[in-house]
């Protein structure tokens, strides 16, 4: 299946990935080839088949509502690229 | 042209479980920033969610109270969008198989009954809190992962008033279930609205806008009224409504545009692979149904039936579960069949949040209404003292010597003195001025420091004046 | 020399006080100093004094969280990430007295690959031929064990990432049943397919390691609450009457003839040991690779959404606008293969394509699982090649993602069906590259796998061969 430039740009934006012009061209071609290959699935007979989202037949996995210790703030924030007091500092949302 | 507003509400109720939806972090308001987090709610790589049993129970309970069908097979899905308050950049939510579906809530608007259908109620996780500063935004993830129940109505609401009634009735039901604090100011109850206008009588829906950030009941009413007017003006001038999200600004009393919808809507839902599905048995549903507490509407009807209250009075008393329970306690302690005096005290002098033991309140009402040991006015003073000190009314009356003087002999003496001292008023009374008697009563009351029984004073005075 | 021994040999020596953990650590250290500059199995050289000498050491793939120890999935976007917690498997190892080697093992970025070329630390080299890839994505784990730079190791397997490198490097690699080993603390690639598993020098070490890491974990909702047997009990060497199926769809045209011949010989060996071997059919095998590349990339696009530089890892400096910061951070932090997979997965889930791609793939996944259920209703296990070819040259397939994806053709179905499978050495090509034999069984039948694998291994010498370095 051919995949349009608009689609790639749309998907790149949805997944918040900046692509250079060169990357965009290269990836377009590669994805088109992969999607061609994937199109093979159209031959599979899936008439009355139900989808498998979870491979093990598990259900009702629940836990009791009982508190456990949280991480101390200093540990929670230890990996933060930027922090202020006990907050994560992140770039501003500009719509 | 006349327009009709078509409104659907999306209400988020924060469930008051002890721990978060998918991890064991405690839920506590006002904790220091980022002190109630763990690898799971931080969305750290490698962490996995496990559903809180109580959160699911609360969702089932609420769904049943809202007349929903509880699904026997339910599952979670991931909803994707990038925002800093959402650490995984997806929210664990429910898409096509929510816990609850197809319910309704009956409301009263201007004395008319109206049914608002509920499309669905599903569980999801709350996001964190962002504080916007000049250079950066600051992120606190304590709230991240708190269980939310999102209750979505059908677009059956047609006025801000109806929206208000729906929301307050919904809040009442949820409070009765004790599954949430439902405090809009604290954000444990949040409400978004979808709203469009169409010519009255038309079937087709107009273009809708989404309203957010209505942080109070008043805000919901005001924002909807504003938006109806805004859309009406646009439509009347032949302009098109743009589908967009609007934020209510309660300070400026207007809406502001948040973002256009198109870009953000592709949420890429898919079944959450980390959470196997949940099967809710018929037995379980029946069990929860049986254990449901009496709901506000049922209680109102019972108050009318059993205690002979008016619907209006009963409505006031059942508005909060706490107040309804207290009222019930007082009614039971009151020996007479006629509960009206108790209702009057509960709605009048005790309308606030304060409580005194039911036994004491009933004693006080008996002293005022039946025994007439003290006046109504003194009764209120005694009640304040009861609230402040916690002591019983009889003790307070005795200690402060507040008992009414109903003794005719004692009051007759006072009456005689007052008549002597006010010949002018006596004249006025005799010439038919009714006010003069009230003045004389007032004088006797004054002399007795307000303790005289005004009824008896009046009788005594009248007897003397008539005989004079 | 201590570093050349297996874990069970060393444990015995420690028991008898014939050696110390200190001596073992020193032997490993000097071996790493000696060969790792050429093999590059580890992501960086351990700092002296960092080595924990409290027990027999194990080496860990860079996508399994170790408290306070860099865990970066060999991605620039996770640069400097030190998890504040241990994965469940790490906790289990520590409480069993095993020491975590303080330097992580190389891998394809986020386990995206079959060659360990997609690593921010550069490629790992195959100890049998340094010009060849070690396979992937657990290439560092396989190469380290093969080169005696690790006693044993943990890897992860989403579509063959333990078994294929084990085959390429001539070691034993097991992908357990989905749900057998906790995924808590494994940085997710595709949540419905991922499993942690052992890479070891022999089958006994594999069974020993499974005894330690298996079992129910209340922190992983997909973990099975099924008792863990003592897997070493299955190591008795008797496979008389074992019913073994050979899937005809796995021996097709285009398969490397030398690999085919070596695998055929291995199957004959099983027969001679008393196994009842018969052909079976897995008719939907042809769909495994396309199904996998939809499901795995869709889940990956979701799992990798969190890497945005807000709380940890890389953040592109100096960008004021949040959306721009995300795009540039992710644009710079992810390698080419990661970007490709995130884009493909996002596409498969996006509006208008979900039914045609994602939902269809989930349905075909059911067909693939049904194929295995049918075979396992009559057979104890299935044998097959692990990979269609021996290790290929570094750079040979890196320009063509699709041909790289096809190198997982024999391993992917196992993950889609959630079943266990092992790869163990079954021969060398003329040019001296190892070939792997794959043994598959039904869910939670790891014992059957160990029984068959051990019997085969003990009747051959392949596991004793060492690469010359």
mmCIF file of N, CA and C in Angstrom, chain B residues 373-446:
data_model
loop_
_atom_site.group_PDB
_atom_site.id
_atom_site.type_symbol
_atom_site.label_atom_id
_atom_site.label_comp_id
_atom_site.label_asym_id
_atom_site.label_seq_id
_atom_site.Cartn_x
_atom_site.Cartn_y
_atom_site.Cartn_z
ATOM 1 N N UNK B 373 -42.222 26.115 78.346
ATOM 2 C CA UNK B 373 -41.413 26.585 79.461
ATOM 3 C C UNK B 373 -40.594 27.810 79.057
ATOM 4 N N UNK B 374 -40.207 27.858 77.793
ATOM 5 C CA UNK B 374 -39.477 29.035 77.288
ATOM 6 C C UNK B 374 -40.110 29.459 75.972
ATOM 7 N N UNK B 375 -39.833 30.694 75.601
ATOM 8 C CA UNK B 375 -40.386 31.209 74.348
ATOM 9 C C UNK B 375 -39.559 30.672 73.181
ATOM 10 N N UNK B 376 -40.104 30.848 71.988
ATOM 11 C CA UNK B 376 -39.402 30.441 70.787
ATOM 12 C C UNK B 376 -38.056 31.149 70.670
ATOM 13 N N UNK B 377 -38.128 32.439 71.016
ATOM 14 C CA UNK B 377 -36.919 33.258 70.921
ATOM 15 C C UNK B 377 -35.838 32.760 71.886
ATOM 16 N N UNK B 378 -36.260 32.515 73.119
ATOM 17 C CA UNK B 378 -35.313 31.992 74.115
ATOM 18 C C UNK B 378 -34.812 30.626 73.668
ATOM 19 N N UNK B 379 -35.714 29.877 73.056
ATOM 20 C CA UNK B 379 -35.353 28.541 72.553
ATOM 21 C C UNK B 379 -34.156 28.620 71.622
ATOM 22 N N UNK B 380 -34.162 29.622 70.753
ATOM 23 C CA UNK B 380 -33.043 29.777 69.806
ATOM 24 C C UNK B 380 -31.743 30.086 70.536
ATOM 25 N N UNK B 381 -31.908 30.927 71.597
ATOM 26 C CA UNK B 381 -30.706 31.272 72.390
ATOM 27 C C UNK B 381 -30.165 30.013 73.083
ATOM 28 N N UNK B 382 -31.106 29.234 73.625
ATOM 29 C CA UNK B 382 -30.692 28.002 74.304
ATOM 30 C C UNK B 382 -30.007 27.054 73.306
ATOM 31 N N UNK B 383 -30.555 26.989 72.088
ATOM 32 C CA UNK B 383 -29.971 26.105 71.061
ATOM 33 C C UNK B 383 -28.520 26.495 70.776
ATOM 34 N N UNK B 384 -28.289 27.802 70.674
ATOM 35 C CA UNK B 384 -26.907 28.261 70.417
ATOM 36 C C UNK B 384 -25.980 27.818 71.532
ATOM 37 N N UNK B 385 -26.492 27.957 72.740
ATOM 38 C CA UNK B 385 -25.713 27.547 73.888
ATOM 39 C C UNK B 385 -25.464 26.031 73.886
ATOM 40 N N UNK B 386 -26.512 25.285 73.439
ATOM 41 C CA UNK B 386 -26.357 23.824 73.341
ATOM 42 C C UNK B 386 -25.259 23.459 72.344
ATOM 43 N N UNK B 387 -25.251 24.174 71.193
ATOM 44 C CA UNK B 387 -24.235 23.906 70.167
ATOM 45 C C UNK B 387 -22.852 24.214 70.713
ATOM 46 N N UNK B 388 -22.760 25.358 71.422
ATOM 47 C CA UNK B 388 -21.456 25.804 71.920
ATOM 48 C C UNK B 388 -20.941 24.907 73.040
ATOM 49 N N UNK B 389 -21.825 24.529 73.965
ATOM 50 C CA UNK B 389 -21.351 23.848 75.170
ATOM 51 C C UNK B 389 -21.620 22.343 75.168
ATOM 52 N N UNK B 390 -22.565 21.928 74.350
ATOM 53 C CA UNK B 390 -22.903 20.516 74.317
ATOM 54 C C UNK B 390 -23.785 20.080 75.479
ATOM 55 N N UNK B 391 -24.253 21.023 76.243
ATOM 56 C CA UNK B 391 -25.071 20.641 77.401
ATOM 57 C C UNK B 391 -26.541 20.528 77.020
ATOM 58 N N UNK B 392 -27.316 19.922 77.939
ATOM 59 C CA UNK B 392 -28.725 19.697 77.614
ATOM 60 C C UNK B 392 -29.522 20.978 77.859
ATOM 61 N N UNK B 393 -30.653 21.147 77.176
ATOM 62 C CA UNK B 393 -31.415 22.399 77.305
ATOM 63 C C UNK B 393 -31.887 22.657 78.736
ATOM 64 N N UNK B 394 -32.317 21.601 79.455
ATOM 65 C CA UNK B 394 -32.848 21.864 80.791
ATOM 66 C C UNK B 394 -31.761 22.403 81.713
ATOM 67 N N UNK B 395 -30.573 21.896 81.588
ATOM 68 C CA UNK B 395 -29.447 22.383 82.392
ATOM 69 C C UNK B 395 -29.189 23.853 82.081
ATOM 70 N N UNK B 396 -29.171 24.177 80.793
ATOM 71 C CA UNK B 396 -28.888 25.562 80.398
ATOM 72 C C UNK B 396 -29.990 26.496 80.932
ATOM 73 N N UNK B 397 -31.256 26.061 80.791
ATOM 74 C CA UNK B 397 -32.371 26.903 81.228
ATOM 75 C C UNK B 397 -32.303 27.157 82.728
ATOM 76 N N UNK B 398 -31.961 26.096 83.437
ATOM 77 C CA UNK B 398 -31.884 26.231 84.883
ATOM 78 C C UNK B 398 -30.737 27.141 85.306
ATOM 79 N N UNK B 399 -29.573 26.849 84.747
ATOM 80 C CA UNK B 399 -28.378 27.612 85.119
ATOM 81 C C UNK B 399 -28.525 29.086 84.809
ATOM 82 N N UNK B 400 -29.051 29.372 83.638
ATOM 83 C CA UNK B 400 -29.145 30.768 83.221
ATOM 84 C C UNK B 400 -30.485 31.384 83.615
ATOM 85 N N UNK B 401 -31.265 30.583 84.357
ATOM 86 C CA UNK B 401 -32.551 31.073 84.836
ATOM 87 C C UNK B 401 -33.399 31.639 83.693
ATOM 88 N N UNK B 402 -33.563 30.849 82.677
ATOM 89 C CA UNK B 402 -34.236 31.314 81.478
ATOM 90 C C UNK B 402 -35.694 30.875 81.400
ATOM 91 N N UNK B 403 -36.129 30.098 82.419
ATOM 92 C CA UNK B 403 -37.479 29.547 82.336
ATOM 93 C C UNK B 403 -38.510 30.667 82.243
ATOM 94 N N UNK B 404 -39.538 30.451 81.456
ATOM 95 C CA UNK B 404 -40.574 31.445 81.276
ATOM 96 C C UNK B 404 -41.391 31.603 82.560
ATOM 97 N N UNK B 405 -41.814 32.820 82.790
ATOM 98 C CA UNK B 405 -42.725 33.017 83.914
ATOM 99 C C UNK B 405 -44.130 32.886 83.345
ATOM 100 N N UNK B 406 -44.804 31.832 83.734
ATOM 101 C CA UNK B 406 -46.170 31.630 83.281
ATOM 102 C C UNK B 406 -47.139 31.731 84.463
ATOM 103 N N UNK B 407 -46.544 32.006 85.629
ATOM 104 C CA UNK B 407 -47.359 32.067 86.840
ATOM 105 C C UNK B 407 -48.212 33.337 86.797
ATOM 106 N N UNK B 408 -49.553 33.159 86.800
ATOM 107 C CA UNK B 408 -50.437 34.295 86.630
ATOM 108 C C UNK B 408 -50.301 35.304 87.769
ATOM 109 N N UNK B 409 -50.147 34.766 88.998
ATOM 110 C CA UNK B 409 -50.032 35.652 90.152
ATOM 111 C C UNK B 409 -48.845 36.590 90.043
ATOM 112 N N UNK B 410 -47.688 36.008 89.686
ATOM 113 C CA UNK B 410 -46.464 36.824 89.583
ATOM 114 C C UNK B 410 -46.607 37.858 88.480
ATOM 115 N N UNK B 411 -47.145 37.446 87.366
ATOM 116 C CA UNK B 411 -47.244 38.350 86.223
ATOM 117 C C UNK B 411 -48.302 39.434 86.474
ATOM 118 N N UNK B 412 -49.327 39.073 87.273
ATOM 119 C CA UNK B 412 -50.370 40.046 87.555
ATOM 120 C C UNK B 412 -49.805 41.271 88.266
ATOM 121 N N UNK B 413 -48.871 40.992 89.188
ATOM 122 C CA UNK B 413 -48.200 42.099 89.902
ATOM 123 C C UNK B 413 -47.519 43.039 88.917
ATOM 124 N N UNK B 414 -46.766 42.461 87.991
ATOM 125 C CA UNK B 414 -46.025 43.255 87.007
ATOM 126 C C UNK B 414 -47.016 44.042 86.139
ATOM 127 N N UNK B 415 -48.138 43.353 85.767
ATOM 128 C CA UNK B 415 -49.127 43.999 84.916
ATOM 129 C C UNK B 415 -49.730 45.230 85.605
ATOM 130 N N UNK B 416 -49.968 45.024 86.870
ATOM 131 C CA UNK B 416 -50.555 46.144 87.630
ATOM 132 C C UNK B 416 -49.628 47.353 87.596
ATOM 133 N N UNK B 417 -48.355 47.114 87.865
ATOM 134 C CA UNK B 417 -47.367 48.196 87.878
ATOM 135 C C UNK B 417 -47.282 48.874 86.519
ATOM 136 N N UNK B 418 -47.283 48.090 85.441
ATOM 137 C CA UNK B 418 -47.144 48.666 84.089
ATOM 138 C C UNK B 418 -48.369 49.522 83.757
ATOM 139 N N UNK B 419 -49.562 49.040 84.147
ATOM 140 C CA UNK B 419 -50.779 49.806 83.856
ATOM 141 C C UNK B 419 -50.739 51.152 84.581
ATOM 142 N N UNK B 420 -50.245 51.072 85.821
ATOM 143 C CA UNK B 420 -50.146 52.322 86.611
ATOM 144 C C UNK B 420 -49.191 53.303 85.958
ATOM 145 N N UNK B 421 -48.117 52.818 85.482
ATOM 146 C CA UNK B 421 -47.062 53.684 84.957
ATOM 147 C C UNK B 421 -47.379 54.211 83.547
ATOM 148 N N UNK B 422 -48.342 53.625 82.843
ATOM 149 C CA UNK B 422 -48.619 54.049 81.473
ATOM 150 C C UNK B 422 -50.094 54.391 81.224
ATOM 151 N N UNK B 423 -50.569 55.418 81.881
ATOM 152 C CA UNK B 423 -52.001 55.744 81.751
ATOM 153 C C UNK B 423 -52.382 56.094 80.306
ATOM 154 N N UNK B 424 -51.434 56.682 79.607
ATOM 155 C CA UNK B 424 -51.715 57.095 78.231
ATOM 156 C C UNK B 424 -52.056 55.880 77.375
ATOM 157 N N UNK B 425 -51.285 54.847 77.504
ATOM 158 C CA UNK B 425 -51.485 53.624 76.734
ATOM 159 C C UNK B 425 -52.800 52.964 77.105
ATOM 160 N N UNK B 426 -53.144 53.034 78.379
ATOM 161 C CA UNK B 426 -54.400 52.440 78.835
ATOM 162 C C UNK B 426 -55.558 53.153 78.139
ATOM 163 N N UNK B 427 -55.424 54.479 78.072
ATOM 164 C CA UNK B 427 -56.447 55.286 77.399
ATOM 165 C C UNK B 427 -56.565 54.848 75.934
ATOM 166 N N UNK B 428 -55.408 54.783 75.318
ATOM 167 C CA UNK B 428 -55.368 54.402 73.892
ATOM 168 C C UNK B 428 -56.063 53.065 73.678
ATOM 169 N N UNK B 429 -55.777 52.106 74.570
ATOM 170 C CA UNK B 429 -56.369 50.773 74.440
ATOM 171 C C UNK B 429 -57.890 50.866 74.515
ATOM 172 N N UNK B 430 -58.329 51.653 75.460
ATOM 173 C CA UNK B 430 -59.774 51.752 75.682
ATOM 174 C C UNK B 430 -60.446 52.412 74.489
ATOM 175 N N UNK B 431 -59.727 53.346 73.855
ATOM 176 C CA UNK B 431 -60.319 53.991 72.681
ATOM 177 C C UNK B 431 -60.151 53.117 71.436
ATOM 178 N N UNK B 432 -59.675 51.893 71.641
ATOM 179 C CA UNK B 432 -59.709 50.908 70.523
ATOM 180 C C UNK B 432 -58.403 50.734 69.778
ATOM 181 N N UNK B 433 -57.327 51.305 70.284
ATOM 182 C CA UNK B 433 -56.052 51.138 69.574
ATOM 183 C C UNK B 433 -55.393 49.816 70.013
ATOM 184 N N UNK B 434 -55.381 48.849 69.132
ATOM 185 C CA UNK B 434 -54.880 47.506 69.477
ATOM 186 C C UNK B 434 -53.390 47.519 69.782
ATOM 187 N N UNK B 435 -52.656 48.393 69.114
ATOM 188 C CA UNK B 435 -51.200 48.484 69.315
ATOM 189 C C UNK B 435 -50.826 48.755 70.766
ATOM 190 N N UNK B 436 -51.727 49.479 71.443
ATOM 191 C CA UNK B 436 -51.439 49.866 72.820
ATOM 192 C C UNK B 436 -51.229 48.628 73.682
ATOM 193 N N UNK B 437 -52.014 47.592 73.434
ATOM 194 C CA UNK B 437 -51.876 46.367 74.230
ATOM 195 C C UNK B 437 -50.486 45.763 74.022
ATOM 196 N N UNK B 438 -50.054 45.734 72.760
ATOM 197 C CA UNK B 438 -48.744 45.161 72.447
ATOM 198 C C UNK B 438 -47.645 45.929 73.157
ATOM 199 N N UNK B 439 -47.832 47.263 73.218
ATOM 200 C CA UNK B 439 -46.837 48.080 73.921
ATOM 201 C C UNK B 439 -46.758 47.690 75.385
ATOM 202 N N UNK B 440 -47.934 47.488 75.976
ATOM 203 C CA UNK B 440 -47.970 47.138 77.398
ATOM 204 C C UNK B 440 -47.359 45.742 77.622
ATOM 205 N N UNK B 441 -47.657 44.819 76.717
ATOM 206 C CA UNK B 441 -47.049 43.486 76.814
ATOM 207 C C UNK B 441 -45.532 43.625 76.799
ATOM 208 N N UNK B 442 -45.069 44.445 75.868
ATOM 209 C CA UNK B 442 -43.618 44.662 75.718
ATOM 210 C C UNK B 442 -43.020 45.185 77.009
ATOM 211 N N UNK B 443 -43.746 46.082 77.690
ATOM 212 C CA UNK B 443 -43.235 46.650 78.933
ATOM 213 C C UNK B 443 -43.101 45.558 80.004
ATOM 214 N N UNK B 444 -44.095 44.671 80.060
ATOM 215 C CA UNK B 444 -44.028 43.582 81.046
ATOM 216 C C UNK B 444 -42.846 42.663 80.715
ATOM 217 N N UNK B 445 -42.704 42.371 79.432
ATOM 218 C CA UNK B 445 -41.583 41.522 79.008
ATOM 219 C C UNK B 445 -40.276 42.136 79.450
ATOM 220 N N UNK B 446 -40.134 43.407 79.246
ATOM 221 C CA UNK B 446 -38.922 44.128 79.594
ATOM 222 C C UNK B 446 -38.638 43.988 81.084
#
